[in-house]
mmCIF file of C-alpha atoms in Angstrom:
data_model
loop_
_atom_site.group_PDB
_atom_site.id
_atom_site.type_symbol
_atom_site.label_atom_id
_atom_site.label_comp_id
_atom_site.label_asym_id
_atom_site.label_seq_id
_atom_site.Cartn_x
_atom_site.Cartn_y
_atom_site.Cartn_z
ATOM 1 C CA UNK O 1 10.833 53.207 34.396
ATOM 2 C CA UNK O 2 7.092 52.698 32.891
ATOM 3 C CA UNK O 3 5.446 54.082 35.326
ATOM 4 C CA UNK O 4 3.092 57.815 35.523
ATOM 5 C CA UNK O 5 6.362 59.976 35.992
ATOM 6 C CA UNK O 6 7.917 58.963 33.137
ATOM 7 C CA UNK O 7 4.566 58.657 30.871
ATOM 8 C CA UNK O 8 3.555 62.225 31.983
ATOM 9 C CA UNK O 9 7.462 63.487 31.234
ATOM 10 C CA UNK O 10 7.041 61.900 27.914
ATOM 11 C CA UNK O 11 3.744 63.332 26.970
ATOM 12 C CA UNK O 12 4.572 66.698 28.419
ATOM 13 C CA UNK O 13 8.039 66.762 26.110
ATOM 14 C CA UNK O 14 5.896 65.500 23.139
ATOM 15 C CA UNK O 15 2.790 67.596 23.111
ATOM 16 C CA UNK O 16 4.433 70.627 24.338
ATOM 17 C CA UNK O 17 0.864 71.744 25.428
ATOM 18 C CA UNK O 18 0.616 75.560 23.991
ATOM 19 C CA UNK O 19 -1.601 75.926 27.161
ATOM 20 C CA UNK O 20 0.415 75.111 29.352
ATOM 21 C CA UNK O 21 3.627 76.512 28.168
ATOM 22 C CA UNK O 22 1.622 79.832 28.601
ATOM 23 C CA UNK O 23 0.750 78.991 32.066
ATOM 24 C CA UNK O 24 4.617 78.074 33.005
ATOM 25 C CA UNK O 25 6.265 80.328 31.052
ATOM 26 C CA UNK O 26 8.578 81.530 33.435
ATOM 27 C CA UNK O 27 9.459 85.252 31.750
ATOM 28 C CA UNK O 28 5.627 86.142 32.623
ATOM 29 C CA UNK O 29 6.166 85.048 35.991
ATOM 30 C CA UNK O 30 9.858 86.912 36.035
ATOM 31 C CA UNK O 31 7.626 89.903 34.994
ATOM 32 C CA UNK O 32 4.930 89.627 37.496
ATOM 33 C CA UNK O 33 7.014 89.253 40.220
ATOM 34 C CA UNK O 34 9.328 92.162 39.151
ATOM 35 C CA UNK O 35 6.344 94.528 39.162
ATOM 36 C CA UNK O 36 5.494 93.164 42.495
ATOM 37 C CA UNK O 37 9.068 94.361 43.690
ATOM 38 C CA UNK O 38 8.331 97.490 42.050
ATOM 39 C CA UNK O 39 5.011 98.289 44.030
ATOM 40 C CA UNK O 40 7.198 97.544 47.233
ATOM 41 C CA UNK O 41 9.743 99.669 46.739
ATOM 42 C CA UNK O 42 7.249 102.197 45.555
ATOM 43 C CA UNK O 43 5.370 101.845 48.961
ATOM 44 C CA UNK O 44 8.586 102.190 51.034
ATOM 45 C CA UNK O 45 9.302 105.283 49.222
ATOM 46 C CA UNK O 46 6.481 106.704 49.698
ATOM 47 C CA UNK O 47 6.797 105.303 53.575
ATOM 48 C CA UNK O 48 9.904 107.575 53.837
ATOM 49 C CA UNK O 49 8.113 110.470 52.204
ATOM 50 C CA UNK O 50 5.644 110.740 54.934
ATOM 51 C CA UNK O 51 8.276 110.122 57.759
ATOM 52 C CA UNK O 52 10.325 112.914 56.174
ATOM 53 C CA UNK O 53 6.959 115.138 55.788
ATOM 54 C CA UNK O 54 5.908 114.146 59.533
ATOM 55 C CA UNK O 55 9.322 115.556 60.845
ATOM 56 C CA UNK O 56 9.270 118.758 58.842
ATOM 57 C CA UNK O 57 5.999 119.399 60.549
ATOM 58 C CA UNK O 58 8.107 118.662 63.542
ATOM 59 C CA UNK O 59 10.479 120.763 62.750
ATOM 60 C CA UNK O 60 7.641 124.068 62.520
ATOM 61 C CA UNK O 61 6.148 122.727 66.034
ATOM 62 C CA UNK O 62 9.149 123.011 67.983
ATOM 63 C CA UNK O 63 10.402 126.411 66.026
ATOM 64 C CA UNK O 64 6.549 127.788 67.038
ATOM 65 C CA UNK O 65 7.015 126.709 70.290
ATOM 66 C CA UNK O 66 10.487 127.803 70.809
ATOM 67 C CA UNK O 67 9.299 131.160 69.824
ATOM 68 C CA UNK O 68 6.635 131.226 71.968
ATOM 69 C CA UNK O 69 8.823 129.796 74.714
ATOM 70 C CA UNK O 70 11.239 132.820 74.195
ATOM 71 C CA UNK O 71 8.220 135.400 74.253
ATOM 72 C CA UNK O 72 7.097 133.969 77.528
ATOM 73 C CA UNK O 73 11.133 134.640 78.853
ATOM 74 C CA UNK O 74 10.698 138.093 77.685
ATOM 75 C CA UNK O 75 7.577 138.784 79.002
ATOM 76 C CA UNK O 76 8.546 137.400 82.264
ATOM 77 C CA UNK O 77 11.663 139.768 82.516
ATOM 78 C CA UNK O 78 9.339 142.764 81.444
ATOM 79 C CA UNK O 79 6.945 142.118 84.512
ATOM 80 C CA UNK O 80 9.719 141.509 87.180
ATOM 81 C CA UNK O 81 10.897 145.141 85.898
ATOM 82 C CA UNK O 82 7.787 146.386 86.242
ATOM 83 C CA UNK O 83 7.791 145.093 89.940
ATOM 84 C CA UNK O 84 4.418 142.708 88.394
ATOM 85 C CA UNK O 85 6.450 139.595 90.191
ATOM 86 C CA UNK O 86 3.115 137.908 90.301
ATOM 87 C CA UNK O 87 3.079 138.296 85.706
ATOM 88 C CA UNK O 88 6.023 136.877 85.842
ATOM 89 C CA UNK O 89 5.118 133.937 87.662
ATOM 90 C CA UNK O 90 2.453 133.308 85.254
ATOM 91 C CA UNK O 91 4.487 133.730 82.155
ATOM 92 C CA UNK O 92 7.694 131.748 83.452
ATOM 93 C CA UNK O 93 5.340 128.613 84.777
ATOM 94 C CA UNK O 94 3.917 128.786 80.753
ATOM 95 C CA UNK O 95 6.802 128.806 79.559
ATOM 96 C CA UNK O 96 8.061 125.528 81.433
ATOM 97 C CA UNK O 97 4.662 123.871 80.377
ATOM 98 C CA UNK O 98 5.875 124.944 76.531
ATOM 99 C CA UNK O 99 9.388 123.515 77.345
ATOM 100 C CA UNK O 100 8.131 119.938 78.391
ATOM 101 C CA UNK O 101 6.148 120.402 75.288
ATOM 102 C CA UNK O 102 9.625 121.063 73.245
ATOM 103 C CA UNK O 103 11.213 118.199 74.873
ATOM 104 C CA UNK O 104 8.747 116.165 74.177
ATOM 105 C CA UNK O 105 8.620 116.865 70.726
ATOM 106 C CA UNK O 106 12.369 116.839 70.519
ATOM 107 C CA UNK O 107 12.315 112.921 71.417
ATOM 108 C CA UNK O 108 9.946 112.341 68.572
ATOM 109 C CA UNK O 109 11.523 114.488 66.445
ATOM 110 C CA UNK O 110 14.821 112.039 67.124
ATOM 111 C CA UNK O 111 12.686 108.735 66.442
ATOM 112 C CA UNK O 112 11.351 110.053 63.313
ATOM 113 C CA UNK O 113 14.855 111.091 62.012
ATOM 114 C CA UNK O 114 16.165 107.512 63.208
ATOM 115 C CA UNK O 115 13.464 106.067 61.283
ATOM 116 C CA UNK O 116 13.286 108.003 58.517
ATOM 117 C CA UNK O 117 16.970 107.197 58.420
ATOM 118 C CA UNK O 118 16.210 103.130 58.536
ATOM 119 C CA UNK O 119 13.456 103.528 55.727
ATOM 120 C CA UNK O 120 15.591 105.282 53.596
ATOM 121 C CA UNK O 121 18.526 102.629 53.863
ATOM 122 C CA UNK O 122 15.849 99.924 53.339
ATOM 123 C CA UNK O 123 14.911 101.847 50.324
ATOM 124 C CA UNK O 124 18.116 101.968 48.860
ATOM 125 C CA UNK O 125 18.656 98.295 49.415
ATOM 126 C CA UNK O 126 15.680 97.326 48.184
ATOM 127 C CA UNK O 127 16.302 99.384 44.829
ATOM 128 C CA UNK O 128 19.718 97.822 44.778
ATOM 129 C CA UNK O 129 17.983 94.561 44.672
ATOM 130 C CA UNK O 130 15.004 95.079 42.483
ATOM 131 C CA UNK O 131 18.139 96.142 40.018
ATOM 132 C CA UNK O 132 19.562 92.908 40.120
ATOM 133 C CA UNK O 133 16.768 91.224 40.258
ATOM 134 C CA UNK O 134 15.873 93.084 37.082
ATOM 135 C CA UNK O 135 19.064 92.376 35.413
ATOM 136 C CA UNK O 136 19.097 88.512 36.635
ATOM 137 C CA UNK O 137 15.420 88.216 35.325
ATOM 138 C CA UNK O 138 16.238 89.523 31.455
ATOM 139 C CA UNK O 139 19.362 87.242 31.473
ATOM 140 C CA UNK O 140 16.870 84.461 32.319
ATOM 141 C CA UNK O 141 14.575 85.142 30.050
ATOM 142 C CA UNK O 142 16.995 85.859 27.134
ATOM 143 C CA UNK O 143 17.939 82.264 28.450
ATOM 144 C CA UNK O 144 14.543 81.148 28.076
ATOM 145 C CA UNK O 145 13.983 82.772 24.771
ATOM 146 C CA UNK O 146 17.378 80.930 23.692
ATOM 147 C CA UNK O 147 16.157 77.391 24.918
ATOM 148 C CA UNK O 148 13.336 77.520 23.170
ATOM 149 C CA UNK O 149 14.952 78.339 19.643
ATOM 150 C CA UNK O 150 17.203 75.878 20.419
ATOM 151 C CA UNK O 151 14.335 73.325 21.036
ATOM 152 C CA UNK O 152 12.440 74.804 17.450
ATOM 153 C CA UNK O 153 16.253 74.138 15.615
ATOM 154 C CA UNK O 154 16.350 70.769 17.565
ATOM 155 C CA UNK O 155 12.576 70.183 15.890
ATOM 156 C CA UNK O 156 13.421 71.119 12.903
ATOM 157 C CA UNK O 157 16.215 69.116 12.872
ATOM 158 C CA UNK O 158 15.220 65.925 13.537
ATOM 159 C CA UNK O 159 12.245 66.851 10.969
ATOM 160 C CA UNK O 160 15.024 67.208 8.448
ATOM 161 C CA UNK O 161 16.845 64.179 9.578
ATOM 162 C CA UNK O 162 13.678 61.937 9.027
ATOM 163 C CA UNK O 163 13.082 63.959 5.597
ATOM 164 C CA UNK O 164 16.216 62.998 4.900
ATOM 165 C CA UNK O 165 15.850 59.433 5.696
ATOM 166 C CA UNK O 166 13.362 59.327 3.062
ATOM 167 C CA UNK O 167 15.833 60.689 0.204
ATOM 168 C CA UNK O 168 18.129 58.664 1.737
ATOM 169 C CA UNK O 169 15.711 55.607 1.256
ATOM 170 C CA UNK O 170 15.182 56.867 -2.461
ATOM 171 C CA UNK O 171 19.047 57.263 -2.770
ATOM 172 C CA UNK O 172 19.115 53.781 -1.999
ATOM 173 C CA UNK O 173 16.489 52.498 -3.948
ATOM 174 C CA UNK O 174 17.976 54.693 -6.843
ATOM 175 C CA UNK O 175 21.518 52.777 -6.245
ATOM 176 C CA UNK O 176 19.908 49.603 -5.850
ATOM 177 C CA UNK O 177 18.597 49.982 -9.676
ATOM 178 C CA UNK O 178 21.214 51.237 -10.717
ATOM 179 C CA UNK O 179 23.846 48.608 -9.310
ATOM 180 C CA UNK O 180 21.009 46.385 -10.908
ATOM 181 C CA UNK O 181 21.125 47.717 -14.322
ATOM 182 C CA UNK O 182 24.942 47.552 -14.459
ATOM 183 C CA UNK O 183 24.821 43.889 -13.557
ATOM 184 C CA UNK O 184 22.369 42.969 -16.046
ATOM 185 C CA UNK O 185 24.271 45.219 -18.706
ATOM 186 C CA UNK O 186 27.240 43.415 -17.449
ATOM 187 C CA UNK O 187 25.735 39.967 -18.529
ATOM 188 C CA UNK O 188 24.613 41.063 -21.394
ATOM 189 C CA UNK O 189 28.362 42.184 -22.596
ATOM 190 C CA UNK O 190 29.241 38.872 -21.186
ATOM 191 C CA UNK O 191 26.848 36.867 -22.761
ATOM 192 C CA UNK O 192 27.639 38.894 -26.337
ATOM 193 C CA UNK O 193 31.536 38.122 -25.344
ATOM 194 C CA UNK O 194 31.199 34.808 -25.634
ATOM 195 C CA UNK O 195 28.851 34.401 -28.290
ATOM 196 C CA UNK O 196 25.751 33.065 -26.504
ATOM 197 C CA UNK O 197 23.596 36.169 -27.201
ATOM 198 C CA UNK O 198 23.241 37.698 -30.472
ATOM 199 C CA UNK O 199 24.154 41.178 -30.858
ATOM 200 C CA UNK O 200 21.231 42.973 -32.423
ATOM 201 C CA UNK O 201 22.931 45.935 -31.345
ATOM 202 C CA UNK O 202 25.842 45.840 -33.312
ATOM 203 C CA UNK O 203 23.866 45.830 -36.406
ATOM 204 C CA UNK O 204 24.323 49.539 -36.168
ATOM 205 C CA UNK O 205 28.215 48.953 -35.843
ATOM 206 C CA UNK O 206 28.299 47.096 -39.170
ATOM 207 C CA UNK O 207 26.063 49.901 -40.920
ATOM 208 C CA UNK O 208 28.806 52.151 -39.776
ATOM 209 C CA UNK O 209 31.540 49.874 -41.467
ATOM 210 C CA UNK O 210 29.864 49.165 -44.512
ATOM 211 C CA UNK O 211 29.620 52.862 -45.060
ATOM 212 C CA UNK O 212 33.386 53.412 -44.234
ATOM 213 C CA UNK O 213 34.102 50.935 -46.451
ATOM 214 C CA UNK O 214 31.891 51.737 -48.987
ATOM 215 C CA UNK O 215 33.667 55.330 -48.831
ATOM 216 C CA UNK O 216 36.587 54.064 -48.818
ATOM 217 C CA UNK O 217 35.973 51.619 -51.108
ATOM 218 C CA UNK O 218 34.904 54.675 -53.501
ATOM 219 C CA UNK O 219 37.805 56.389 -52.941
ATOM 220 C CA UNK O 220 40.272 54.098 -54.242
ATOM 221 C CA UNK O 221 37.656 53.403 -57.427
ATOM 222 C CA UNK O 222 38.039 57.568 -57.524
ATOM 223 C CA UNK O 223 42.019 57.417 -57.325
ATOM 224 C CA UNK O 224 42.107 53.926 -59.779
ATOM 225 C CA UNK O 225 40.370 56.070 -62.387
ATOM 226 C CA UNK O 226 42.043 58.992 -62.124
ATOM 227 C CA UNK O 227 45.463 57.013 -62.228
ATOM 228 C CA UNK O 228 43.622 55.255 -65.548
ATOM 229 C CA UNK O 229 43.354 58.401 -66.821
ATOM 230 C CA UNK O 230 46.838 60.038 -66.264
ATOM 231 C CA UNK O 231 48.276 56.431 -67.984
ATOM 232 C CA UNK O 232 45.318 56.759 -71.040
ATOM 233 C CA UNK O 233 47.206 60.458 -71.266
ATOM 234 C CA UNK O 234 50.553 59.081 -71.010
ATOM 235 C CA UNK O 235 50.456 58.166 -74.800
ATOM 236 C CA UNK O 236 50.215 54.541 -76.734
ATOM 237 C CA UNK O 237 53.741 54.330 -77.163
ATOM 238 C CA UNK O 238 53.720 53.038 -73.748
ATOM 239 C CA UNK O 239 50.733 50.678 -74.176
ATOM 240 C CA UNK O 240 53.016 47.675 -73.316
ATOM 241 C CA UNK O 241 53.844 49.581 -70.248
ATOM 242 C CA UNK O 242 50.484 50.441 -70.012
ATOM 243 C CA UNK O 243 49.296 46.816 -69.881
ATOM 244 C CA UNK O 244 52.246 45.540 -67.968
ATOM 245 C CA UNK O 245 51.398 48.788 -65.266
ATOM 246 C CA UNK O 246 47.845 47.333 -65.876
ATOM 247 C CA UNK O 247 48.341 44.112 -64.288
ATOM 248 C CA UNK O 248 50.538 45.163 -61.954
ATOM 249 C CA UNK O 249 48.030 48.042 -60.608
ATOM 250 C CA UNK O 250 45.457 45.229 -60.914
ATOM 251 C CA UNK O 251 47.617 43.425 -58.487
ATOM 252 C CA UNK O 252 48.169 46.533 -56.122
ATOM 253 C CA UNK O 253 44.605 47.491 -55.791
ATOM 254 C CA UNK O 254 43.504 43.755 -54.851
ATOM 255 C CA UNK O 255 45.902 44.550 -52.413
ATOM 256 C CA UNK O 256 45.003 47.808 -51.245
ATOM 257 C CA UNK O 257 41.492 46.464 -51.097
ATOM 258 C CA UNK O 258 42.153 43.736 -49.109
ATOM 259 C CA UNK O 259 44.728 46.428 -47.296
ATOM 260 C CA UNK O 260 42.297 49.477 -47.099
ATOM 261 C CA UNK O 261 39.360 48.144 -44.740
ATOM 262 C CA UNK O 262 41.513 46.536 -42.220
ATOM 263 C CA UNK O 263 43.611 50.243 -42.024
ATOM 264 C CA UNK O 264 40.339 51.598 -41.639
ATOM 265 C CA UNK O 265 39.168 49.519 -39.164
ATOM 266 C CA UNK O 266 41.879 50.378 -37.032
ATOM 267 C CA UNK R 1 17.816 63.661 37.318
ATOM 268 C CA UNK R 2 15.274 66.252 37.559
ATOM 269 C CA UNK R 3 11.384 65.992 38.794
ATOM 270 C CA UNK R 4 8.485 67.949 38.343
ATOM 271 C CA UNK R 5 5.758 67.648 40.801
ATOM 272 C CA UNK R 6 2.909 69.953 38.749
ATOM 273 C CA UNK R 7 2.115 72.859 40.396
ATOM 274 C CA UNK R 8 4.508 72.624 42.820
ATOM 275 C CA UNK R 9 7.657 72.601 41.138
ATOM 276 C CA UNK R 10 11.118 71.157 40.180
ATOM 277 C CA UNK R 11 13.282 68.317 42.487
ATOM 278 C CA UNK R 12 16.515 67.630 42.159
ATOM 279 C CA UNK R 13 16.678 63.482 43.003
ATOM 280 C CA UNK R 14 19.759 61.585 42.892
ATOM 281 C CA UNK R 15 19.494 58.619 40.657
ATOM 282 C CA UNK R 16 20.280 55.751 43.437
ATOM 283 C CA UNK R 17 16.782 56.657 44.715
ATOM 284 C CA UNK R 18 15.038 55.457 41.148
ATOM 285 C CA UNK R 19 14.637 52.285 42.099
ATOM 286 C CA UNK R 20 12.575 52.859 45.432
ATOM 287 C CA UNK R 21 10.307 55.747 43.472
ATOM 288 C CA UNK R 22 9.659 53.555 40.637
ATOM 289 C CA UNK R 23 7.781 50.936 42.327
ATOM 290 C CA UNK R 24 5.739 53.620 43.839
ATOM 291 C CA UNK R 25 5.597 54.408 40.512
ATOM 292 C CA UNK R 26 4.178 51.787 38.884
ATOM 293 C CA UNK R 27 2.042 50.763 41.332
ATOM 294 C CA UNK R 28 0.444 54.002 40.851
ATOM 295 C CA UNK R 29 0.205 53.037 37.143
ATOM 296 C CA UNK R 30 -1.858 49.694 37.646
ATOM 297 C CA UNK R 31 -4.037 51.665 39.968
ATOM 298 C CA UNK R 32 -4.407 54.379 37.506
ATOM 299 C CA UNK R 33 -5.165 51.672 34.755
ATOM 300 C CA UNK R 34 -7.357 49.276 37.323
ATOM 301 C CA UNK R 35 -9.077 52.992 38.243
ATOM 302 C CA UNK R 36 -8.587 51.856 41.990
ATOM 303 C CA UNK R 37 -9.024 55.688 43.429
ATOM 304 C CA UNK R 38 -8.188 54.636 47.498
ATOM 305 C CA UNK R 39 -5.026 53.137 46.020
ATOM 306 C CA UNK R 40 -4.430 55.566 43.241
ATOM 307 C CA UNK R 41 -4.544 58.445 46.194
ATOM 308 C CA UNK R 42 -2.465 56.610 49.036
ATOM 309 C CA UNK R 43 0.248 55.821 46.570
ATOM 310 C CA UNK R 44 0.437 59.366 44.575
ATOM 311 C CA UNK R 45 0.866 60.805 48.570
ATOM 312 C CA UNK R 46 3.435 58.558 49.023
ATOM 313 C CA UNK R 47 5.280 58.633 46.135
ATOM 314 C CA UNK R 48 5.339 62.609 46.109
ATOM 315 C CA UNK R 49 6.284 62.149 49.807
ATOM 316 C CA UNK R 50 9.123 60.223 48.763
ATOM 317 C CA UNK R 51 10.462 62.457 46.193
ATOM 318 C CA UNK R 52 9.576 65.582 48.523
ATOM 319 C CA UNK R 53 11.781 63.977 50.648
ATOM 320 C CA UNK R 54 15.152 62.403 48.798
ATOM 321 C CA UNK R 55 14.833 65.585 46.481
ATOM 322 C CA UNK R 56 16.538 68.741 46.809
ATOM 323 C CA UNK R 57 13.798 71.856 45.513
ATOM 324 C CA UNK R 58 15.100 73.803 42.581
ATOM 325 C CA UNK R 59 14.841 77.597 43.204
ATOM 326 C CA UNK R 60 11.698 79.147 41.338
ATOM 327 C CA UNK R 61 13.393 80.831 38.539
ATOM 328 C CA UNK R 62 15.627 78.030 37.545
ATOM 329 C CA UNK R 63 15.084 76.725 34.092
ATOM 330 C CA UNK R 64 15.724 73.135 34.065
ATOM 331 C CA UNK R 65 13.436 70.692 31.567
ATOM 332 C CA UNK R 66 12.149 68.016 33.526
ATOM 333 C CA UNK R 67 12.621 64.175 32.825
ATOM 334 C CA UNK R 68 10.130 62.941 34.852
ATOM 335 C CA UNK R 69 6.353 64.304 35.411
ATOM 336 C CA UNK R 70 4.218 63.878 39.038
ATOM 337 C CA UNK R 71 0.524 65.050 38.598
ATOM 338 C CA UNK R 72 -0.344 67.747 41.429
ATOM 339 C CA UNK R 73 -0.958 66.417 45.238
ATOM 340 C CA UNK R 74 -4.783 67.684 44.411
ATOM 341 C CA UNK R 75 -4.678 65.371 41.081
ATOM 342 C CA UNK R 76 -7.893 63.142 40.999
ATOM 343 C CA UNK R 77 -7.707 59.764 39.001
ATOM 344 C CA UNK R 78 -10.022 60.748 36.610
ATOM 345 C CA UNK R 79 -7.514 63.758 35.340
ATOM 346 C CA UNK R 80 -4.471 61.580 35.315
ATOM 347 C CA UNK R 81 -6.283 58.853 33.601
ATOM 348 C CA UNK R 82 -7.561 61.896 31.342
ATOM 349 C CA UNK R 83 -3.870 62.971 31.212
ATOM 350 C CA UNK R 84 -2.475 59.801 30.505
ATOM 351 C CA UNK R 85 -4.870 58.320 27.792
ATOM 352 C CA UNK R 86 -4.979 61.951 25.684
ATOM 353 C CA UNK R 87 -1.877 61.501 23.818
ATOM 354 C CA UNK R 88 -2.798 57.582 23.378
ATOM 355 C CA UNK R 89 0.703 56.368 25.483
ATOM 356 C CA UNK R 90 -1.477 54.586 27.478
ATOM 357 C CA UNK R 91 -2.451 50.905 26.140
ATOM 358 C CA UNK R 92 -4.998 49.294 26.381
#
């Protein structure tokens, strides 16, 4: 696939468009629409307020005329006592004009309590939902919130991974010379192995030896005197000894000279 | 696999239906590049038709990243040409 869908899905992933993130970020719309459901359930409430206050109202109407209705029954009685049958007429023929009037009001009063009843089931269901709805919305917008780090850690990731490519690439290179160096130091002790290449180097080495065997060297001229000395002390009775234990020390310190450096050496 | 038609919102598409979308698809590319706008409009209809139709909507407050991108029904050529050549993806 080369085509606009997937060039669009690819620029829309790269460029993450700060624009249009704010336009589709769904947590505003979440928001929005939850404060929608909140002015709805705010008008139904107040719906069922003014059912409720309508029926009150009602309520006084029929209690008035009730009263009234009652007054009219007492007045009637009153006048047939009185022998005014013609009063009473009058008052009992109100009073069934108030009583249609009750019953009328009765039958609304009913359908208002029905309805009220309705609205304020509606309301409760609709609060039961706008709960949810609020609880569903924060879980997907902690969601939300949680993609999107996880996008930024993804980012930075893979901007560590290519950092790392390059110290990787250095590592390499850094190897790569080293490896090198070893080789060539390699050939060289090769090379000074077997002779072909002179070894400058070692100058230092023989410094060091000619030292230790200069020291050395001075040490047994340090212990040939002093055992001249002791044998000078010794007396020149033993002179024969002297020059026999002459030669023969000759002979030991050619051989501790020719002994000494290779000791040393080791 | 998941679509977004822009300002619309999200599909789900199976995959077996690719192959049909994507020649829509890039048809609608050459006519996009060739900046044929009778062709570029009868084959964006058709190919949002298409994936209106083998797609199952997402609900609203899903939150699904989408793999593949449509430009809005409304979309002119000029916008996705705009759309397409802004990030340079587009060669030539």
């Amino acid at each position: 696939m080369s085509g606009v869908m997937k060039r669009m899905g690819m620029i829309f992933r790269a460029k993450a468009n700060k624009a249009l993130d704010r336009a589709e970020d769904p947590r505003e719309t979440l928001d929005y629409s939850y404060q929608k459901q909140l002015e709805l359930l705010q008008k139904v409430r107040r719906g069922v307020a003014d059912v409720a206050t309508s029926r009150k109202r009602l309520e006084l109407q029929l209690n008035q005329l009730q009263g009234q209705s009652s007054k009219l029954e007492d007045q009637g009685r009153k006048a047939l006592a009185l022998g005014r049958e013609d009063l009473a007429r009058e008052a009992l023929s109100r009073r069934a004009a108030l009583q249609q009037q009750v019953t009328d009001l009765e039958t609304q009063h009913q359908t208002l309590q029905g309805e009220e009843e309705k609205l304020t089931l509606a309301a409760q269901r609709l609060q039961a939902k706008v709960d949810a709805f609020r609880t569903k919305k924060e879980t997907i917008k902690a969601t939300y919130t949680a993609a999107q780090a996880q996008t930024r850690i993804g980012e930075a990731f893979s901007g560590i991974s290519e950092e790392m490519g390059d110290v990787g690439m250095a590592i390499q290179r850094a190897e790569d010379k080293t490896a090198q160096l070893q080789a060539r130091a390699g050939a060289i002790d090769e090379l000074l192995a077997s002779g072909a290449l002179d070894d400058h180097s070692g100058l230092a080495k023989d410094d060091i030896q000619s030292e230790l065997d200069r020291l050395s060297g001075g040490t047994d001229v340090e212990l040939e005197l002093q055992r001249m000395k002791a044998e000078l002390a010794g007396g020149s009775s033993s002179s024969q000894q002297a020059i026999e234990g002459g030669q023969g020390q000759t002979r030991s310190q050619q051989q501790s000279q020719s002994d000494t450096p290779r000791f040393d050496k080791q | 696999m998941i679509v977004r038609i822009m300002g619309e919102g999200q599909v789900r598409l199976d995959d077996g239906h690719l192959a049909e979308l994507n020649e829509l698809d890039d048809e609608l590319l050459a006519e996009t590049r060739a900046g044929d706008e009778e062709g570029f409009r009868r084959t964006l209809g058709a190919l949002l038709d298409a994936v209106r139709r083998l797609g199952a909507p997402l609900p609203d407050d899903s939150l699904e990243p989408s793999e593949l991108i449509l430009p809005s029904p409304d979309a002119t050529l000029p916008e996705v040409r705009a759309l397409l050549k802004d990030d340079g993806l587009l060669p030539g």
